[in-house]
Short mmCIF file of N, CA and C in Angstrom, two decimals:
data_model
loop_
_atom_site.label_atom_id
_atom_site.label_comp_id
_atom_site.label_asym_id
_atom_site.label_seq_id
_atom_site.Cartn_x
_atom_site.Cartn_y
_atom_site.Cartn_z
N MET A 1 20.94 12.45 73.62
CA MET A 1 20.31 12.34 72.33
C MET A 1 20.02 13.75 71.81
N THR A 2 20.43 14.04 70.62
CA THR A 2 20.23 15.37 70.06
C THR A 2 19.00 15.37 69.16
N GLU A 3 18.30 16.47 69.20
CA GLU A 3 17.11 16.62 68.37
C GLU A 3 17.43 17.48 67.17
N GLN A 4 16.90 17.10 66.07
CA GLN A 4 17.07 17.91 64.87
C GLN A 4 15.92 18.91 64.80
N VAL A 5 16.28 20.13 64.52
CA VAL A 5 15.27 21.18 64.39
C VAL A 5 15.17 21.53 62.91
N ARG A 6 13.98 21.51 62.41
CA ARG A 6 13.76 21.87 61.01
C ARG A 6 12.98 23.18 60.96
N TYR A 7 13.41 24.03 60.07
CA TYR A 7 12.75 25.30 59.88
C TYR A 7 12.04 25.29 58.53
N VAL A 8 10.89 25.85 58.52
CA VAL A 8 10.10 25.92 57.30
C VAL A 8 9.88 27.38 56.97
N MET A 9 10.17 27.74 55.74
CA MET A 9 9.93 29.11 55.31
C MET A 9 8.74 29.11 54.35
N LEU A 10 7.77 29.93 54.66
CA LEU A 10 6.60 30.06 53.81
C LEU A 10 6.82 31.19 52.82
N VAL A 11 6.56 30.93 51.58
CA VAL A 11 6.71 31.94 50.54
C VAL A 11 5.33 32.17 49.93
N CYS A 12 4.91 33.40 49.96
CA CYS A 12 3.60 33.75 49.43
C CYS A 12 3.79 34.41 48.06
N ASP A 13 3.15 33.87 47.05
CA ASP A 13 3.28 34.43 45.71
C ASP A 13 2.48 35.73 45.56
N ASP A 14 1.35 35.81 46.22
CA ASP A 14 0.51 36.98 46.10
C ASP A 14 0.66 37.87 47.33
N VAL A 15 1.57 38.82 47.23
CA VAL A 15 1.75 39.79 48.30
C VAL A 15 0.77 40.92 48.05
N PRO A 16 -0.06 41.26 49.01
CA PRO A 16 -1.02 42.34 48.79
C PRO A 16 -0.30 43.66 48.46
N GLN A 17 -0.91 44.44 47.59
CA GLN A 17 -0.30 45.69 47.12
C GLN A 17 -1.28 46.84 47.29
N ASN A 18 -0.75 48.04 47.40
CA ASN A 18 -1.52 49.28 47.39
C ASN A 18 -1.22 50.03 46.11
N VAL A 19 -2.22 50.70 45.56
CA VAL A 19 -2.04 51.57 44.41
C VAL A 19 -2.22 52.99 44.90
N VAL A 20 -1.17 53.80 44.78
CA VAL A 20 -1.16 55.16 45.33
C VAL A 20 -1.04 56.17 44.18
N LEU A 21 -1.94 57.14 44.17
CA LEU A 21 -1.92 58.20 43.17
C LEU A 21 -1.08 59.35 43.68
N HIS A 22 -0.09 59.78 42.89
CA HIS A 22 0.76 60.90 43.27
C HIS A 22 0.41 62.17 42.52
N GLU A 23 -0.07 62.02 41.29
CA GLU A 23 -0.46 63.19 40.50
C GLU A 23 -1.45 62.74 39.44
N ALA A 24 -2.50 63.54 39.24
CA ALA A 24 -3.52 63.19 38.25
C ALA A 24 -3.05 63.50 36.83
N GLY A 25 -2.06 64.35 36.68
CA GLY A 25 -1.54 64.66 35.36
C GLY A 25 -2.36 65.72 34.64
N PRO A 26 -2.16 65.86 33.34
CA PRO A 26 -2.83 66.91 32.59
C PRO A 26 -4.31 66.63 32.31
N ARG A 27 -4.73 65.36 32.48
CA ARG A 27 -6.12 64.99 32.19
C ARG A 27 -6.79 64.34 33.41
N PRO A 28 -7.11 65.11 34.45
CA PRO A 28 -7.68 64.51 35.65
C PRO A 28 -9.06 63.88 35.42
N LEU A 29 -9.83 64.41 34.47
CA LEU A 29 -11.14 63.83 34.20
C LEU A 29 -11.02 62.43 33.60
N GLU A 30 -10.02 62.21 32.75
CA GLU A 30 -9.79 60.88 32.19
C GLU A 30 -9.39 59.89 33.29
N VAL A 31 -8.55 60.36 34.21
CA VAL A 31 -8.14 59.51 35.33
C VAL A 31 -9.35 59.18 36.20
N ALA A 32 -10.21 60.17 36.43
CA ALA A 32 -11.42 59.94 37.22
C ALA A 32 -12.34 58.94 36.54
N LYS A 33 -12.42 58.97 35.21
CA LYS A 33 -13.25 58.01 34.48
C LYS A 33 -12.72 56.60 34.62
N VAL A 34 -11.40 56.45 34.57
CA VAL A 34 -10.79 55.13 34.75
C VAL A 34 -11.05 54.64 36.18
N LEU A 35 -10.88 55.51 37.16
CA LEU A 35 -11.13 55.15 38.55
C LEU A 35 -12.59 54.77 38.75
N ARG A 36 -13.48 55.50 38.13
CA ARG A 36 -14.91 55.20 38.23
C ARG A 36 -15.21 53.82 37.65
N ALA A 37 -14.61 53.50 36.51
CA ALA A 37 -14.84 52.20 35.90
C ALA A 37 -14.30 51.06 36.77
N GLU A 38 -13.20 51.29 37.45
CA GLU A 38 -12.58 50.25 38.29
C GLU A 38 -13.33 50.04 39.60
N THR A 39 -13.84 51.13 40.19
CA THR A 39 -14.45 51.02 41.52
C THR A 39 -15.96 50.96 41.50
N GLY A 40 -16.58 51.46 40.44
CA GLY A 40 -18.03 51.47 40.38
C GLY A 40 -18.65 52.64 41.13
N THR A 41 -17.85 53.60 41.56
CA THR A 41 -18.38 54.77 42.25
C THR A 41 -18.88 55.78 41.22
N GLY A 42 -19.50 56.83 41.70
CA GLY A 42 -19.96 57.88 40.82
C GLY A 42 -18.80 58.73 40.32
N LEU A 43 -19.05 59.45 39.25
CA LEU A 43 -18.00 60.29 38.66
C LEU A 43 -17.58 61.40 39.63
N TRP A 44 -18.53 61.94 40.39
CA TRP A 44 -18.20 63.01 41.34
C TRP A 44 -17.24 62.51 42.41
N HIS A 45 -17.51 61.32 42.97
CA HIS A 45 -16.62 60.76 44.00
C HIS A 45 -15.24 60.43 43.43
N ALA A 46 -15.21 59.91 42.21
CA ALA A 46 -13.92 59.60 41.59
C ALA A 46 -13.13 60.88 41.33
N LYS A 47 -13.81 61.94 40.90
CA LYS A 47 -13.11 63.20 40.65
C LYS A 47 -12.59 63.80 41.95
N GLN A 48 -13.35 63.69 43.03
CA GLN A 48 -12.89 64.18 44.32
C GLN A 48 -11.65 63.43 44.79
N ALA A 49 -11.61 62.13 44.57
CA ALA A 49 -10.44 61.33 44.96
C ALA A 49 -9.22 61.72 44.13
N VAL A 50 -9.43 61.97 42.84
CA VAL A 50 -8.32 62.29 41.95
C VAL A 50 -7.78 63.69 42.20
N THR A 51 -8.65 64.64 42.50
CA THR A 51 -8.21 66.02 42.68
C THR A 51 -7.85 66.35 44.12
N GLY A 52 -7.90 65.37 45.02
CA GLY A 52 -7.51 65.60 46.41
C GLY A 52 -6.00 65.80 46.53
N PRO A 53 -5.57 66.25 47.70
CA PRO A 53 -4.12 66.46 47.88
C PRO A 53 -3.38 65.12 47.85
N PRO A 54 -2.30 65.04 47.09
CA PRO A 54 -1.56 63.78 46.98
C PRO A 54 -0.76 63.49 48.24
N PRO A 55 -0.38 62.30 48.47
CA PRO A 55 -0.72 61.07 47.78
C PRO A 55 -2.09 60.55 48.22
N VAL A 56 -2.79 59.91 47.31
CA VAL A 56 -4.12 59.37 47.57
C VAL A 56 -4.06 57.85 47.40
N LEU A 57 -4.46 57.14 48.43
CA LEU A 57 -4.50 55.68 48.38
C LEU A 57 -5.77 55.28 47.64
N LEU A 58 -5.62 54.79 46.41
CA LEU A 58 -6.78 54.44 45.59
C LEU A 58 -7.26 53.03 45.85
N PHE A 59 -6.34 52.08 45.87
CA PHE A 59 -6.69 50.68 46.09
C PHE A 59 -5.79 50.14 47.18
N GLU A 60 -6.38 49.44 48.14
CA GLU A 60 -5.59 48.92 49.26
C GLU A 60 -5.76 47.41 49.33
N CYS A 61 -4.64 46.73 49.53
CA CYS A 61 -4.60 45.29 49.79
C CYS A 61 -5.22 44.48 48.65
N VAL A 62 -4.78 44.76 47.42
CA VAL A 62 -5.23 43.97 46.27
C VAL A 62 -4.07 43.09 45.81
N GLU A 63 -4.41 42.03 45.09
CA GLU A 63 -3.33 41.14 44.64
C GLU A 63 -2.45 41.85 43.62
N GLU A 64 -1.23 41.39 43.51
CA GLU A 64 -0.20 42.09 42.74
C GLU A 64 -0.55 42.26 41.27
N ARG A 65 -1.07 41.23 40.65
CA ARG A 65 -1.40 41.32 39.23
C ARG A 65 -2.50 42.36 38.99
N ALA A 66 -3.53 42.35 39.82
CA ALA A 66 -4.62 43.32 39.67
C ALA A 66 -4.12 44.74 39.95
N ALA A 67 -3.23 44.89 40.91
CA ALA A 67 -2.69 46.22 41.22
C ALA A 67 -1.92 46.79 40.05
N HIS A 68 -1.12 45.96 39.40
CA HIS A 68 -0.35 46.43 38.24
C HIS A 68 -1.25 46.74 37.06
N GLN A 69 -2.32 45.97 36.88
CA GLN A 69 -3.26 46.25 35.80
C GLN A 69 -3.97 47.59 36.03
N GLN A 70 -4.41 47.82 37.26
CA GLN A 70 -5.07 49.09 37.59
C GLN A 70 -4.11 50.25 37.44
N ALA A 71 -2.87 50.07 37.87
CA ALA A 71 -1.88 51.14 37.75
C ALA A 71 -1.59 51.44 36.29
N ASP A 72 -1.51 50.42 35.45
CA ASP A 72 -1.25 50.64 34.02
C ASP A 72 -2.39 51.41 33.36
N GLN A 73 -3.62 51.09 33.74
CA GLN A 73 -4.77 51.81 33.18
C GLN A 73 -4.76 53.28 33.61
N LEU A 74 -4.41 53.54 34.86
CA LEU A 74 -4.34 54.92 35.35
C LEU A 74 -3.19 55.67 34.69
N ARG A 75 -2.07 55.00 34.47
CA ARG A 75 -0.94 55.64 33.79
C ARG A 75 -1.29 55.97 32.34
N ALA A 76 -2.06 55.09 31.69
CA ALA A 76 -2.47 55.35 30.31
C ALA A 76 -3.38 56.58 30.23
N ALA A 77 -4.10 56.86 31.31
CA ALA A 77 -4.97 58.04 31.35
C ALA A 77 -4.18 59.30 31.71
N GLY A 78 -2.91 59.16 32.09
CA GLY A 78 -2.07 60.32 32.36
C GLY A 78 -1.68 60.50 33.81
N ALA A 79 -2.04 59.58 34.68
CA ALA A 79 -1.76 59.73 36.11
C ALA A 79 -0.36 59.21 36.45
N THR A 80 0.17 59.70 37.56
CA THR A 80 1.42 59.20 38.11
C THR A 80 1.05 58.38 39.34
N VAL A 81 1.22 57.06 39.25
CA VAL A 81 0.85 56.16 40.34
C VAL A 81 2.01 55.23 40.66
N THR A 82 2.00 54.72 41.87
CA THR A 82 2.97 53.71 42.27
C THR A 82 2.24 52.52 42.87
N VAL A 83 2.86 51.36 42.76
CA VAL A 83 2.35 50.14 43.39
C VAL A 83 3.32 49.82 44.52
N GLU A 84 2.80 49.81 45.73
CA GLU A 84 3.64 49.60 46.91
C GLU A 84 3.15 48.38 47.68
N PRO A 85 4.05 47.72 48.39
CA PRO A 85 3.60 46.60 49.24
C PRO A 85 2.66 47.09 50.33
N TRP A 86 1.65 46.28 50.60
CA TRP A 86 0.66 46.63 51.61
C TRP A 86 1.26 46.52 53.00
N ARG A 87 0.98 47.51 53.82
CA ARG A 87 1.37 47.47 55.23
C ARG A 87 0.14 47.75 56.06
N ARG A 88 -0.01 47.00 57.13
CA ARG A 88 -1.15 47.19 58.02
C ARG A 88 -1.01 48.51 58.75
N ARG A 89 -2.06 49.29 58.71
CA ARG A 89 -2.05 50.57 59.42
C ARG A 89 -2.58 50.35 60.82
N ARG A 90 -1.84 50.82 61.79
CA ARG A 90 -2.26 50.67 63.18
C ARG A 90 -2.98 51.92 63.63
N PRO A 91 -4.13 51.76 64.25
CA PRO A 91 -4.83 52.95 64.72
C PRO A 91 -4.06 53.62 65.84
N GLY A 92 -4.10 54.90 65.86
CA GLY A 92 -3.38 55.64 66.89
C GLY A 92 -3.60 57.12 66.70
N PRO A 93 -3.14 57.91 67.65
CA PRO A 93 -3.38 59.35 67.55
C PRO A 93 -2.65 60.00 66.38
N THR A 94 -1.51 59.43 65.96
CA THR A 94 -0.76 60.04 64.87
C THR A 94 -1.03 59.37 63.54
N GLY A 95 -1.70 58.22 63.55
CA GLY A 95 -1.95 57.48 62.33
C GLY A 95 -0.69 56.85 61.78
N ALA A 96 0.29 56.65 62.64
CA ALA A 96 1.58 56.09 62.20
C ALA A 96 1.41 54.64 61.82
N VAL A 97 2.26 54.21 60.93
CA VAL A 97 2.23 52.83 60.48
C VAL A 97 3.04 51.98 61.42
#
């Protein structure tokens, strides 16, 4: 007697995304203001994140629609950002993914 094997593929519509800042552009203070409005942090902390050495991970593991909205707002302020699929970071001595 032969058994039938059925495979099920799960498809997730909301793949978590990361928003990564590559360059603050000509108006870093405007980018910091947008970041402050999105995160609720102080202006000093937002400016430190924006003026840090690139790339800077601004938002981690957010839903795709929200990630694209945040990226569009940052781009409108003059920043160069990318939306990348989220990957789990494994702790280790090198911080490798």
